[in-house]
Each structure stands twice: as C-alpha cells, then as structure tokens.
CSV table of C-alpha atoms (C1' of nucleotides) in Angstrom, one decimal:
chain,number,residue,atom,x,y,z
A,130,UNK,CA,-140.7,24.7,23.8
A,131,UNK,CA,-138.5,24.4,27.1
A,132,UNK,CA,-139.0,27.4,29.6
A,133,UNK,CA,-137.7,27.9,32.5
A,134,UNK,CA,-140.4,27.2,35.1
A,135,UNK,CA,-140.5,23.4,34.2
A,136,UNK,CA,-143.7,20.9,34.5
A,137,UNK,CA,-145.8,21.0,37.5
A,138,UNK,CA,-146.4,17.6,37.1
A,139,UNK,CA,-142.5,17.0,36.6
A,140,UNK,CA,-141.8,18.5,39.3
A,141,UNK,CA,-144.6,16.6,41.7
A,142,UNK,CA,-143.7,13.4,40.2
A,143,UNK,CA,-139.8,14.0,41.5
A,144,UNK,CA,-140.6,14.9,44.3
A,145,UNK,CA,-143.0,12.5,45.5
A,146,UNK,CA,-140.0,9.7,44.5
A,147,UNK,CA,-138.0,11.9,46.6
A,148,UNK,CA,-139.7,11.7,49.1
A,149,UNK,CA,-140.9,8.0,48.9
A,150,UNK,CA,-136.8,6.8,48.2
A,151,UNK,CA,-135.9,8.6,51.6
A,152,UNK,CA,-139.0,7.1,53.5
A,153,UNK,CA,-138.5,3.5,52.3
A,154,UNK,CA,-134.6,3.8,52.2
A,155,UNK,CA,-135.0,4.6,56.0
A,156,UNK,CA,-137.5,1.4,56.7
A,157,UNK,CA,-135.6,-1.2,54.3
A,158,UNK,CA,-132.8,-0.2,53.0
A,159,UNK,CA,-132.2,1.3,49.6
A,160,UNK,CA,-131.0,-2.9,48.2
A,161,UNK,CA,-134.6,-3.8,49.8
A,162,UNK,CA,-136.4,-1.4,47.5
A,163,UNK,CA,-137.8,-1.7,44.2
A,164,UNK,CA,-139.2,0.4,41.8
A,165,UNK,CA,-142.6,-1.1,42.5
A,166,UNK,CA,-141.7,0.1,46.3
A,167,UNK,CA,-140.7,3.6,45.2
A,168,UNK,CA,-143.9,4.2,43.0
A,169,UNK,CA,-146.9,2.8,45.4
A,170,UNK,CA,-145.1,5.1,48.0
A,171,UNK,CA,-145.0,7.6,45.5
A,172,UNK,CA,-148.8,6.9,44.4
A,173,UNK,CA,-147.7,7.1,40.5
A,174,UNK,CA,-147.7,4.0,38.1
A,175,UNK,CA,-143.9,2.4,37.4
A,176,UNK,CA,-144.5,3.8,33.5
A,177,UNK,CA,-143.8,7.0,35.2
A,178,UNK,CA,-141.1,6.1,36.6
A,179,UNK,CA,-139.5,5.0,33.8
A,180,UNK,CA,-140.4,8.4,32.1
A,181,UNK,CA,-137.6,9.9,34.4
A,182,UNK,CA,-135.2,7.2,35.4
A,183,UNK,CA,-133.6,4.4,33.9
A,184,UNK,CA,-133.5,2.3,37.0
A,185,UNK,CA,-133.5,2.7,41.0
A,186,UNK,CA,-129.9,3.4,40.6
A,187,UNK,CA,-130.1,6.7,38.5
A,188,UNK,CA,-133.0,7.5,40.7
A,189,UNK,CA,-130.5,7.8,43.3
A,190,UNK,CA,-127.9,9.5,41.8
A,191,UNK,CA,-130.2,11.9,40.2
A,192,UNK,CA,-131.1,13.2,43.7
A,193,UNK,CA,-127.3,12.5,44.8
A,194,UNK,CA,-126.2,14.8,42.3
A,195,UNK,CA,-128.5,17.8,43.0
A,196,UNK,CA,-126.8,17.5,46.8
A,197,UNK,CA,-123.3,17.2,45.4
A,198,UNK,CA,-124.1,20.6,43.6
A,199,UNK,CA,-125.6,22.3,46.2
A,200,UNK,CA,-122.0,21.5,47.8
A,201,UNK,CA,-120.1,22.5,45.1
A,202,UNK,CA,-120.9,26.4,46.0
A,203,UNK,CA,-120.0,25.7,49.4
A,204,UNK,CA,-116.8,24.3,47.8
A,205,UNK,CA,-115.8,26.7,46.1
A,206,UNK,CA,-116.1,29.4,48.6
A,207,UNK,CA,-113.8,27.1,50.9
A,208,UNK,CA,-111.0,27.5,48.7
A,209,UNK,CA,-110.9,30.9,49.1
A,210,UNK,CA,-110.2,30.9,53.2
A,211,UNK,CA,-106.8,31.2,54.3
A,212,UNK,CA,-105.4,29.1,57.5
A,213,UNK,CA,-104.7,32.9,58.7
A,214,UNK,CA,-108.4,33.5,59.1
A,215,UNK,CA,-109.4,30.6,60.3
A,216,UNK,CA,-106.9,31.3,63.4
A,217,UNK,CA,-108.0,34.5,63.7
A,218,UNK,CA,-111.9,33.3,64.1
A,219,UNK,CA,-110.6,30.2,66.6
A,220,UNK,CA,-108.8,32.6,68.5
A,221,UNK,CA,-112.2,34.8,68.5
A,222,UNK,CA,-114.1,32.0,68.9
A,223,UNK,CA,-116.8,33.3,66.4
A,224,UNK,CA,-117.6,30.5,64.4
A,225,UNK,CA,-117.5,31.2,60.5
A,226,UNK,CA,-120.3,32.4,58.1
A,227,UNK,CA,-119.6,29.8,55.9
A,228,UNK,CA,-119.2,27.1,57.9
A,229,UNK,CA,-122.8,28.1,59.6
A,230,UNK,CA,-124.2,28.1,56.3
A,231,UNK,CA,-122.8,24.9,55.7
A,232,UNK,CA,-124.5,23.2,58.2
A,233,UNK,CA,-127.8,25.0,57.7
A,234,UNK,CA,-127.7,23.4,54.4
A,235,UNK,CA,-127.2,20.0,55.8
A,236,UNK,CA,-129.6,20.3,58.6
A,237,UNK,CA,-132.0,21.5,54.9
A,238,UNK,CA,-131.3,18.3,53.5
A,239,UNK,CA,-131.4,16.0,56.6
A,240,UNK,CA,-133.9,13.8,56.0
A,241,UNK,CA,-132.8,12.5,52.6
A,242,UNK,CA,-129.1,12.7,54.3
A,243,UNK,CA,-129.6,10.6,57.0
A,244,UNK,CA,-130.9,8.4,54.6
A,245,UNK,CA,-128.8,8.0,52.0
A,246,UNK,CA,-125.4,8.3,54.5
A,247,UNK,CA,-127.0,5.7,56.9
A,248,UNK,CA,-126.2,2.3,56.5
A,249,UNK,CA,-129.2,1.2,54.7
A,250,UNK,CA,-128.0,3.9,52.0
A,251,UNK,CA,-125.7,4.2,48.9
A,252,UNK,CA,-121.7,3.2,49.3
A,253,UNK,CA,-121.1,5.3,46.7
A,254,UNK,CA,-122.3,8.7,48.6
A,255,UNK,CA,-120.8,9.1,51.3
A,256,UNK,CA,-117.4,9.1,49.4
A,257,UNK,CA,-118.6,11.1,47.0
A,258,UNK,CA,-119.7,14.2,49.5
A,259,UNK,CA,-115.8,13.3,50.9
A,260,UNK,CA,-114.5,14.2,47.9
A,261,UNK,CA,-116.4,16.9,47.0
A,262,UNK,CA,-116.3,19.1,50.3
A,263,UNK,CA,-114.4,17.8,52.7
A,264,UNK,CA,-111.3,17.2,50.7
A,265,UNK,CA,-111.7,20.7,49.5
A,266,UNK,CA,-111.6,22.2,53.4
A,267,UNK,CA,-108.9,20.2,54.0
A,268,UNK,CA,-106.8,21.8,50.9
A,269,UNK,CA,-107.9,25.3,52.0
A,270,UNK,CA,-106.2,24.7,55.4
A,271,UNK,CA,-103.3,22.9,54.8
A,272,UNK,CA,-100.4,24.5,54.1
A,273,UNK,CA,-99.7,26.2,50.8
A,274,UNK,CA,-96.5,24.2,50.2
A,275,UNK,CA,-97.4,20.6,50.9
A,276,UNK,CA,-100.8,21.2,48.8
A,277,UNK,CA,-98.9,19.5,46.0
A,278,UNK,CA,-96.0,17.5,47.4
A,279,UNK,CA,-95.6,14.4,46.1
A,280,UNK,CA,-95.1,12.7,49.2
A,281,UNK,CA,-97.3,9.6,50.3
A,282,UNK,CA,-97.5,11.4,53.6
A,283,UNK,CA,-99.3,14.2,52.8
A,284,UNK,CA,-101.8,12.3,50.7
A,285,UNK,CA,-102.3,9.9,53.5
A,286,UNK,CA,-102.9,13.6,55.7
A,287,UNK,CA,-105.5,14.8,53.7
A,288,UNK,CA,-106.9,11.5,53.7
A,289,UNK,CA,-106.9,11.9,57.4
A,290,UNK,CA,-108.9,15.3,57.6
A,291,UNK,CA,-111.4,14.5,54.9
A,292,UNK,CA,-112.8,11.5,56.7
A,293,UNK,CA,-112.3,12.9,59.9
A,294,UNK,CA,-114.7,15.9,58.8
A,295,UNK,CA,-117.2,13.5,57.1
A,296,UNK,CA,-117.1,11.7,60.0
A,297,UNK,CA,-118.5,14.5,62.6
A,298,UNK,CA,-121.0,15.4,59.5
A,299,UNK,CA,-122.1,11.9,59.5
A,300,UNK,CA,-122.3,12.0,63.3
A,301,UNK,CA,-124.5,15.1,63.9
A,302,UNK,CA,-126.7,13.7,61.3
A,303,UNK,CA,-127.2,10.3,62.6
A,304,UNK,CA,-127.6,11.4,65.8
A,305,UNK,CA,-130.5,14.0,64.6
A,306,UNK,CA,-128.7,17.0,64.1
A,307,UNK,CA,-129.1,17.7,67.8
A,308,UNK,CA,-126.6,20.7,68.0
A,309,UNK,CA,-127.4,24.1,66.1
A,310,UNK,CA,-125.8,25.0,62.9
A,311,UNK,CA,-123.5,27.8,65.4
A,312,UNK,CA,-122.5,25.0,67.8
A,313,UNK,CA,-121.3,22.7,65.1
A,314,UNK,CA,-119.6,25.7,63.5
A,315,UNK,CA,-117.4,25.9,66.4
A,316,UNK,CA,-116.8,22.5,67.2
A,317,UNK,CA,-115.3,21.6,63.2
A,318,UNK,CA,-113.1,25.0,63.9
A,319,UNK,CA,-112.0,23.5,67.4
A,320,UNK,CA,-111.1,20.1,65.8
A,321,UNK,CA,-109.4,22.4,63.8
A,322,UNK,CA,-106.4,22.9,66.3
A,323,UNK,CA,-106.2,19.7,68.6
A,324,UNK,CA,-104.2,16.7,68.6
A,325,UNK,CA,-105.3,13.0,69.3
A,326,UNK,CA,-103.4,12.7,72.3
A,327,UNK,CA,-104.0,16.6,73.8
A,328,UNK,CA,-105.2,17.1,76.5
A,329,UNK,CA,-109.0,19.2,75.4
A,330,UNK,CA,-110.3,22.3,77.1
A,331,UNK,CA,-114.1,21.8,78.1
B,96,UNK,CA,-121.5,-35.5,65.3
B,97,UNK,CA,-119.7,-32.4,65.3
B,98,UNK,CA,-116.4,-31.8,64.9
B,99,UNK,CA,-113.6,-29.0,65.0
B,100,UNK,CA,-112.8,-29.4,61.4
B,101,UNK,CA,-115.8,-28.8,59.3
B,102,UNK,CA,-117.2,-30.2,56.0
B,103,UNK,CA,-114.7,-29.9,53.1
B,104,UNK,CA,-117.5,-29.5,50.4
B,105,UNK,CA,-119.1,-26.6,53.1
B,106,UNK,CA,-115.3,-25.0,52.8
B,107,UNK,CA,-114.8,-25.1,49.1
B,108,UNK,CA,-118.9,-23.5,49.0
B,109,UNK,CA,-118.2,-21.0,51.0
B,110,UNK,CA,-114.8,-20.2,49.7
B,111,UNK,CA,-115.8,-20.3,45.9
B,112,UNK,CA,-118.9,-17.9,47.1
B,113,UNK,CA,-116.4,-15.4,49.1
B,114,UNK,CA,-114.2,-15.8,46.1
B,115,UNK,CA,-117.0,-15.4,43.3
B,116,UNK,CA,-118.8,-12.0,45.7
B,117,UNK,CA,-115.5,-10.4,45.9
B,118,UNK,CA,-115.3,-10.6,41.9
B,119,UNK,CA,-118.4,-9.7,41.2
B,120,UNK,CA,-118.6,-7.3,43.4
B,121,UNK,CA,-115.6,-5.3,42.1
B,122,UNK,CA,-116.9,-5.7,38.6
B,123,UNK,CA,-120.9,-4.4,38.9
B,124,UNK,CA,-122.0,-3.5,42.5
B,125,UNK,CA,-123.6,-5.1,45.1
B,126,UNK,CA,-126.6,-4.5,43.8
B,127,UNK,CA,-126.4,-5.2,40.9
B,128,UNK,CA,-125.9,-8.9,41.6
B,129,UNK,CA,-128.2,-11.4,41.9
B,130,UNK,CA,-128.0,-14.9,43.7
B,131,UNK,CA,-128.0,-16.4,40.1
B,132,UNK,CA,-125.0,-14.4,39.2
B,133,UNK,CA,-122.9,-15.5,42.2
B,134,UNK,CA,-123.9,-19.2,41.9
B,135,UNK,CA,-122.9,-18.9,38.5
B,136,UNK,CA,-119.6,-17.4,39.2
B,137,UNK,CA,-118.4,-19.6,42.4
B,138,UNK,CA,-120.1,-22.8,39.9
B,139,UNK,CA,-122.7,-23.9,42.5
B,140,UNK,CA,-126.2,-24.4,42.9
B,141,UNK,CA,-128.7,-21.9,43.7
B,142,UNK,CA,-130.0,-25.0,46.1
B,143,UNK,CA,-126.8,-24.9,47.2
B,144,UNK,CA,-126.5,-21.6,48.0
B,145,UNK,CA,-129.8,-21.3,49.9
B,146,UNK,CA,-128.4,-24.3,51.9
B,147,UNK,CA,-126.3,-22.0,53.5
B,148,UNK,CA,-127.6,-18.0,53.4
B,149,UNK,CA,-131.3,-17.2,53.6
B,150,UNK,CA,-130.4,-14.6,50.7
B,151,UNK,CA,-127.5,-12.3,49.2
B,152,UNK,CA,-128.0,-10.3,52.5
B,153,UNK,CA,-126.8,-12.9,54.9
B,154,UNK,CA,-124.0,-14.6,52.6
B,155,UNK,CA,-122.6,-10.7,52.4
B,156,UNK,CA,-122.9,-10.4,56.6
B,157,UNK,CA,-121.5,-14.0,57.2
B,158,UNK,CA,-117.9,-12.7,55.6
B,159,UNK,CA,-118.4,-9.4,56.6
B,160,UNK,CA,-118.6,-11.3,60.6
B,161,UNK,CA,-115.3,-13.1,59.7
B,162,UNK,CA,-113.3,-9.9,58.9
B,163,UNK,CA,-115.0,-8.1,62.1
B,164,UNK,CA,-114.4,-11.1,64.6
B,165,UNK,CA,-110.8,-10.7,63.4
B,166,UNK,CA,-110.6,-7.1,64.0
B,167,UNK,CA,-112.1,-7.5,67.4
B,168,UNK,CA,-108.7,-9.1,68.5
B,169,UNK,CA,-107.2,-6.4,67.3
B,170,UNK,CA,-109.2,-4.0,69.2
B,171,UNK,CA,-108.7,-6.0,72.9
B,172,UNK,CA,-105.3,-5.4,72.1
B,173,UNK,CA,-105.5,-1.8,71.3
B,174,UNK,CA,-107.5,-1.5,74.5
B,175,UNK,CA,-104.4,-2.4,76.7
B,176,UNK,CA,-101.5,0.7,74.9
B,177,UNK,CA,-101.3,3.4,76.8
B,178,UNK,CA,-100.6,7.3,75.3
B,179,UNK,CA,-97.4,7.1,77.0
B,180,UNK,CA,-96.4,4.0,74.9
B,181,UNK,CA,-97.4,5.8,71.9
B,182,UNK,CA,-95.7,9.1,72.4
B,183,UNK,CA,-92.2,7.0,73.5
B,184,UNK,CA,-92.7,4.8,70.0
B,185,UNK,CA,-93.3,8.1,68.3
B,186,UNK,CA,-90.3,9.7,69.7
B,187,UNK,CA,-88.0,6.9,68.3
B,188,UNK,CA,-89.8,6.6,65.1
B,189,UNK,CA,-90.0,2.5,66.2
B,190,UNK,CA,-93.5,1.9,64.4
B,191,UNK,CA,-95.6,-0.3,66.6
B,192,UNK,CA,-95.6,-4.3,66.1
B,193,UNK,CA,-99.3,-4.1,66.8
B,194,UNK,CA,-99.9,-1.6,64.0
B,195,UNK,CA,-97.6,-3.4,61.3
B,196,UNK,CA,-100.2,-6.9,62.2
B,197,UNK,CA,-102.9,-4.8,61.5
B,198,UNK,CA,-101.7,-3.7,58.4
B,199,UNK,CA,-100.6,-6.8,57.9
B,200,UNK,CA,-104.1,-8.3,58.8
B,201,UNK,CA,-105.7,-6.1,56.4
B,202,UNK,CA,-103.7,-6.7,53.4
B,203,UNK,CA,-104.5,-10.3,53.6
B,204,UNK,CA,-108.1,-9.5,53.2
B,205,UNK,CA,-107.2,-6.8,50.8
B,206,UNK,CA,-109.6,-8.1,48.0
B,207,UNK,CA,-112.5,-8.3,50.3
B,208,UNK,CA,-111.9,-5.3,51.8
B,209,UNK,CA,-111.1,-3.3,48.5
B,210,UNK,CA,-114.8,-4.6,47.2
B,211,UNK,CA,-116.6,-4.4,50.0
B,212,UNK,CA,-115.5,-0.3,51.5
B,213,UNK,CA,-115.6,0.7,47.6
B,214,UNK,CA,-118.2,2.4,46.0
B,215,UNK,CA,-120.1,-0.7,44.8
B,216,UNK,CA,-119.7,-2.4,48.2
B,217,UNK,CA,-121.9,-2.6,51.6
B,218,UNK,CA,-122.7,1.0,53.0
B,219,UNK,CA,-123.2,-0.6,56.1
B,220,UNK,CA,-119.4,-2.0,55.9
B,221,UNK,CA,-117.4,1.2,56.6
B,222,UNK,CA,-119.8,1.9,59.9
B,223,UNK,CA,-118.9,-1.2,61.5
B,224,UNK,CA,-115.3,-1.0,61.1
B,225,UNK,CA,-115.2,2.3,61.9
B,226,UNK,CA,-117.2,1.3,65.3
B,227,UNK,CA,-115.2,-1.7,65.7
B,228,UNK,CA,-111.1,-1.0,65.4
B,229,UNK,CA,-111.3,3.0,65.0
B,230,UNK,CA,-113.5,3.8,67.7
B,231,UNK,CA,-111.1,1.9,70.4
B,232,UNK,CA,-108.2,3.5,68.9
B,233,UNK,CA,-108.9,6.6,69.8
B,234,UNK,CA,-110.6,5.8,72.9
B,235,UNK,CA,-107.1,4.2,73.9
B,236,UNK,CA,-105.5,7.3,72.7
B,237,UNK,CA,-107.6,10.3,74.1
B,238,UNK,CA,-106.8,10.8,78.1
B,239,UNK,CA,-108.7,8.8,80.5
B,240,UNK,CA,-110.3,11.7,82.2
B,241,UNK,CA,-112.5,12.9,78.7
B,242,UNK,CA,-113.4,9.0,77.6
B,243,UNK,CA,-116.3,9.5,79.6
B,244,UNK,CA,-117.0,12.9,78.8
B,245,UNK,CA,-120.5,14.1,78.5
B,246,UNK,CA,-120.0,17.2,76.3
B,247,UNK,CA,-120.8,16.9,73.2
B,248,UNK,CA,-117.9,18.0,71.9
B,249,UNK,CA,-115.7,14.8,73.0
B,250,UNK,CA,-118.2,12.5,71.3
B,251,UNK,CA,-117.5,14.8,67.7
B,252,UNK,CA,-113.4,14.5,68.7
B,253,UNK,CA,-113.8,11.2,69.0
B,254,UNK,CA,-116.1,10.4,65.8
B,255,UNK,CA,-113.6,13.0,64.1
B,256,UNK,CA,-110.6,10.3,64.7
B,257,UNK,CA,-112.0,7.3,64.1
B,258,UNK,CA,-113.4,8.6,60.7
B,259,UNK,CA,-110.0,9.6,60.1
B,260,UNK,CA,-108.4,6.3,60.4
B,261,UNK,CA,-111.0,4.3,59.2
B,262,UNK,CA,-110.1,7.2,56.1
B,263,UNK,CA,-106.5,6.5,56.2
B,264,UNK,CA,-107.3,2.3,56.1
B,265,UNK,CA,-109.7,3.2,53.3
B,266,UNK,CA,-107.5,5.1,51.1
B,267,UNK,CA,-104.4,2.7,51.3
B,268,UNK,CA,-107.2,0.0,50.3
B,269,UNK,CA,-108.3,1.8,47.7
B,270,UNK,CA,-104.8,2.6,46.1
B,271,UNK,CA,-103.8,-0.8,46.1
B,272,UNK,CA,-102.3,-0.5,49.2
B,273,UNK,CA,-98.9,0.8,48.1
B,274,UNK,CA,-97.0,1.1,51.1
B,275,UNK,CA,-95.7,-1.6,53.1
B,276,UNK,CA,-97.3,-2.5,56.5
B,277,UNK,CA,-94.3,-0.6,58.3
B,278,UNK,CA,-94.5,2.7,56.5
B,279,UNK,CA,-98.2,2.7,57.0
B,280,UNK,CA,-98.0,2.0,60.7
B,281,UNK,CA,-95.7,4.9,61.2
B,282,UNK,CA,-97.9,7.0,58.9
B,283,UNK,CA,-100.8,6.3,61.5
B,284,UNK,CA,-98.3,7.4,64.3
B,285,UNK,CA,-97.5,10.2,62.9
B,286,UNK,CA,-100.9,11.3,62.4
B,287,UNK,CA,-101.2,11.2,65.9
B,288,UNK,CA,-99.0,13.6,66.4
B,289,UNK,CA,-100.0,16.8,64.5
B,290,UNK,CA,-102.9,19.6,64.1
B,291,UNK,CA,-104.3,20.3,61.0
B,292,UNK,CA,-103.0,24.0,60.0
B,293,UNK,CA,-99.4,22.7,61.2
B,294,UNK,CA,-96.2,22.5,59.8
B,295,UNK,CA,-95.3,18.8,58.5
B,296,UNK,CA,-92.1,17.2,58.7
B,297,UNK,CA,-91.7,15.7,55.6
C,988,DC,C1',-159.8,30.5,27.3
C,989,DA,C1',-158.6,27.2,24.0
C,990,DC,C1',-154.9,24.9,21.8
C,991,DG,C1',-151.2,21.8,21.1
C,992,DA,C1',-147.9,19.4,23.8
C,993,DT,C1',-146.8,16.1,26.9
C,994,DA,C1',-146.9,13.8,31.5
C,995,DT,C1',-149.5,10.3,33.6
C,996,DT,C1',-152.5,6.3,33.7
C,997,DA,C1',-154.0,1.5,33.1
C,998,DT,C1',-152.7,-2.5,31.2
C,999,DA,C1',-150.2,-6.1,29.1
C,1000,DC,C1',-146.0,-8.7,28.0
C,1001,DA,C1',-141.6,-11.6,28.0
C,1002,DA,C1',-137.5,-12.2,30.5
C,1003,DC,C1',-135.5,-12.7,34.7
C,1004,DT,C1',-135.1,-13.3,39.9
C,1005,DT,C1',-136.5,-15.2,44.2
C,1006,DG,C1',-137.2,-18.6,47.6
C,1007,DT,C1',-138.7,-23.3,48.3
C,1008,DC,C1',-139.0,-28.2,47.4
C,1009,DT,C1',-137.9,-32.9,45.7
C,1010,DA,C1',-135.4,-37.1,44.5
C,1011,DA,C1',-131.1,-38.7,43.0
C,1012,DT,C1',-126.2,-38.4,43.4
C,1013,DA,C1',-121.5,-37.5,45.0
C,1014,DC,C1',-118.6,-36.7,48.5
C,1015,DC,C1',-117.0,-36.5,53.4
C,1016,DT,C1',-116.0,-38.1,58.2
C,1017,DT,C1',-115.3,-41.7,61.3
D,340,DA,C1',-116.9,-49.7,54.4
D,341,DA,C1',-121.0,-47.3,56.0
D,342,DG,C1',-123.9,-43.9,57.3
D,343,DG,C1',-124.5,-39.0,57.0
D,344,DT,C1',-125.1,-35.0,54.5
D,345,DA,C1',-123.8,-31.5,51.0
D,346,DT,C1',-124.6,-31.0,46.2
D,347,DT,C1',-127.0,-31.4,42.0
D,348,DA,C1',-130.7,-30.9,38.5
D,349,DG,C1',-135.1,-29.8,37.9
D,350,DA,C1',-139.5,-27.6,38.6
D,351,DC,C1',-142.7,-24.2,40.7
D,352,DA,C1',-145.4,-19.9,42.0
D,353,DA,C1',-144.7,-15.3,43.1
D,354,DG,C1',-142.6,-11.2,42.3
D,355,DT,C1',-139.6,-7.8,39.5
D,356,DT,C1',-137.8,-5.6,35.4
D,357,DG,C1',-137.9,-2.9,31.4
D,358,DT,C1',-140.7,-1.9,27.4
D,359,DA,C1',-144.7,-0.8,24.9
D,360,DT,C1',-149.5,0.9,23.8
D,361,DA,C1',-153.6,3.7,23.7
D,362,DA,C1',-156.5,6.6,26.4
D,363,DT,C1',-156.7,10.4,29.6
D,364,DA,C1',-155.5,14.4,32.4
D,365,DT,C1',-152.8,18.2,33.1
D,366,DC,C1',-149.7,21.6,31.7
D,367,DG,C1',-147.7,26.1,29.5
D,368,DT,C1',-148.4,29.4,26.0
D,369,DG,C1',-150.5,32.3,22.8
DNA sequence: CACGATATTATACAACTTGTCTAATACCTT
DNA sequence: AAGGTATTAGACAAGTTGTATAATATCGTG
C-alpha cells in the first residue's frame, strides 16, 4: 500500500544520486559521466539505479523537475504583482518579499544549481528555468496591453528581460552566491528601471 | 610542406563531420551521439575520425572555435562605437551596418547555431558567446566612467545585458530566424533604448 | 514485534562504444 | 609523374549499457 511518508531507502538512494550527479557534474561534466560514475559515488550497485531511472538523462530531469516545481510557486505568485507596486517598493527601496524568497530558494539549491546551469551541465535547463520564471516576471511587469500583441517586437522584448534576469541569476550563482538574498533583491528591482546607455547611480 | 590551402580530403572530412553533428544533433542530443553515429552519418571512418579529434569533445570545440574566432571580429569592431553613435543611429531609426553583418554572420551559421544553443546542444556554447560578442556590447554601450566599476552592482547590469542579447540572438535562432537582418538590428537598437515597466512604441 | 512487501545487492550477460593500431589503398599537392 | 598523406577496412581490449536473476536486507504496517 502507498502512504505518504515514502521508503527510507527510496529516499536515501535519491539522494545519495543527488548528491553524487552534482559532485561529479562539477568535476567532469554531466557528458563525462556514466551511470557507473553516478553509482560508485553514490555507493549503490547500477541495478539500483535502474530501479529508479531509465538512463542518466531521466536522472537529470527527474531532479530538474523537482526545481522547476519548486519555481512554479514562485511563479505563480509573480503574476499576481502589479508594475504599480513594484514602483512603489523601487521608489522605497525595500526590496520585495517575494523576490527575497526567491533568492533564498536559489541560494537552497545552489549547489545542484551551479551545477547543472554551469557549463559542464544540461542545455536543456537553463532554458527551461527561463521559461518557467523569468518569462513569467517579465509578463507581470510589462505592460497590460502589449502582454498579447502580436508584434515581433514585443516578443523579441520579453525575450530581452527573461535572459537578462537568467543572466544575473546565473551570475550570482557562478560567482558563489556572494551577495545576500536582500542585496540581490534590490539589485533585480534596480535593473528594473535603467537603460543600457544611462548613466547608473552608485 | 605546408601550404595556405589545405588538404581537400581534410576539407570534405571536416565538412561532412560539421555537416553530419549539426544533423544529428538537431535530431537526438549531444549526448546522445556517439562517434559511431557521426562517422556513420558524414560516411567516414571512425579511423578517420580519430585522425583528426581525440573524441566527440574536441570535434564539437574545433567548430565551436570557428564560429567564436568569427565573432571575435565582430567584437574588435564593436569595441571601437561609441554611445553617441548609437543614440544618433537610434534617433534616425538608420539600423547599424555593423549590426545587420552580424545578423547577417549569424544566419549563415544558422544550422550550427540553431543545434548547438538548443536544448540538445553544448551547455558550454551559450557562455562563450555570451562572454565573447555580448559582453563587449554592453561594455561599449555602458559609460566609460562605470566599465571599471567595482560595485557589484555594475557587474549584475552588465551580466543583465549581455544575457539579454545573447536572449534576443537565441530566440531569433530558435524561431527560424524570421526577421531579416535589418529588422533585427533595429530591434537590438531599440532595446537599447527602453526600461522595462515602460511604454513601447510599437 | 513479526509479517509481508519491496528496495538493494552481487553477479552475469550480450550488445554496443571507445580509443588505438595496422597494412593496404586512394587521393592530393607540387 | 612521384612522393606524401588521408582514408579505408579490419581487429583488439577495455569500458558502458540495459536487462535479468536469486539472495539478502530493510522498510511500513498491523
């Protein structure tokens, strides 16, 4: 019978590949990897692996997905901020609750981030957390009436902010998440209300 | 002896390989490809193939080099425009010839490109791009007097644009790129000139 | 605590991949 | 035309993959 406290030994055996895929991903490279890799560093026998996972690849996105979902709450409370607040708070210069969640959850996740995001990771991730957050700020913050305009523009402008917001994620995590949650807070709400070629207040 | 113009059967190797990664690439992953699989497809050896890369590895760098060495003309040439050349071109809508050659550039290696950013490609691919044309964009862009910034917060503004066009590049890649060079240099223009919660012209 | 359920182990297997090597052949440059 | 060299075809050991089996250890529940 299925309850809701799963396995014990499920549970160790997941996380002990967890924890081996981020290790070796971070010495080799996830390509360099294979499953006899992931289970000596996992000290269980490759018979367990293939208990769980099909191959290395669902591995991944197994452990991928759990991070996309964690993000999907984070998501979804996004779309529910107005530009109007978020000038209220840069005007303030309090940095949002939800955006110092946010990063507390990544820093939470750093290890297996910095991983996976580097460049010994998975393609297919980084994208993927684009997509899923980012994309999703950027709609929340764009104005109401070009949300669905049909104009290559504006598709090309969300573009723009998605990657641009990935892109200081990816930063503060390769770099070692250096600056607290509260200090990145504030920088993603500055970069909020600059342009390229402005002239910045220090 | 050496000479300027190489080996013909070297060419028509390394071409059919380019030509054979790019397929095969597009149609299972990088990883999911082995050297067998791309001899195969380009109709070589696998003697052949270990004539010329050590492994999958190096024959993915070597074309990966070609695109970046290309690039890095670009970015010399970036180097030298000034803000005020930007905002005057912006002014009179007159896209800039260097941004239409690299469009131009990078619809010539659209294939490549289009398998190697994607989701199956090289997660290491995006990062050197990004450090390579996107990077010295901005820098050109962003006013002398923060380029050599400590504060953190000029390093995030300038990881923040550089992801943003290396996003914009990526997305017209990965819709087929669409627009015509000329449209998609002014697009990039025009990016430069606008905040996030404001108004677009459309 | 004891039971039934099941995750894990140790081991084996064929099919495939890898990187290296050889001798013969085909093609290229000069 | 001649010498140089890239390519071929074939073989090799070492390593990887995915699957399967029976024995064992650990788990959740009653």
């Amino acid at each position: 019978m299925l309850s809701k406290t799963g396995d014990r030994r499920i549970s160790r055996t997941q996380a002990a590949l967890r924890d081996a895929l981020v290790q070796l991903v971070e010495q080799r490279g996830l390509d360099a990897i294979s499953v006899g890799d992931l289970c000596t560093a996992a000290d269980i026998t490759r018979g367990t692996f293939y208990n769980h996972f099909k191959d290395k690849e669902a591995l991944v996105n197994f452990f991928e997905d759990q991070v996309i979902d964690d993000l999907g709450v984070f998501q979804e409370r996004m779309g529910t901020l107005s530009l109007a607040e978020l000038a209220k708070v840069a005007v303030q210069k309090k940095p949002l609750p939800l955006l110092i969640e946010l990063f507390d959850y990544l820093r939470s996740e750093g290890e297996f981030l910095h991983a996976l995001l580097g460049a010994g990771g998975d393609a297919a991730f980084g994208p993927r957390i684009r997509d899923c957050v980012c994309t999703n700020l950027v709609q929340s913050v764009l104005h109401k009436r070009y949300r669905e305009s049909s104009d290559p523009f504006v598709a090309y402008y969300v573009s723009f902010y998605a990657s641009a917001y990935l892109g200081v994620i990816t930063r503060w995590i390769e770099t070692g998440m250096q600056e607290t949650s509260v200090e990145m807070a504030r920088i993603a709400q500055r970069l909020l209300f600059i342009k390229p070629g402005e002239s910045i207040k220090l």
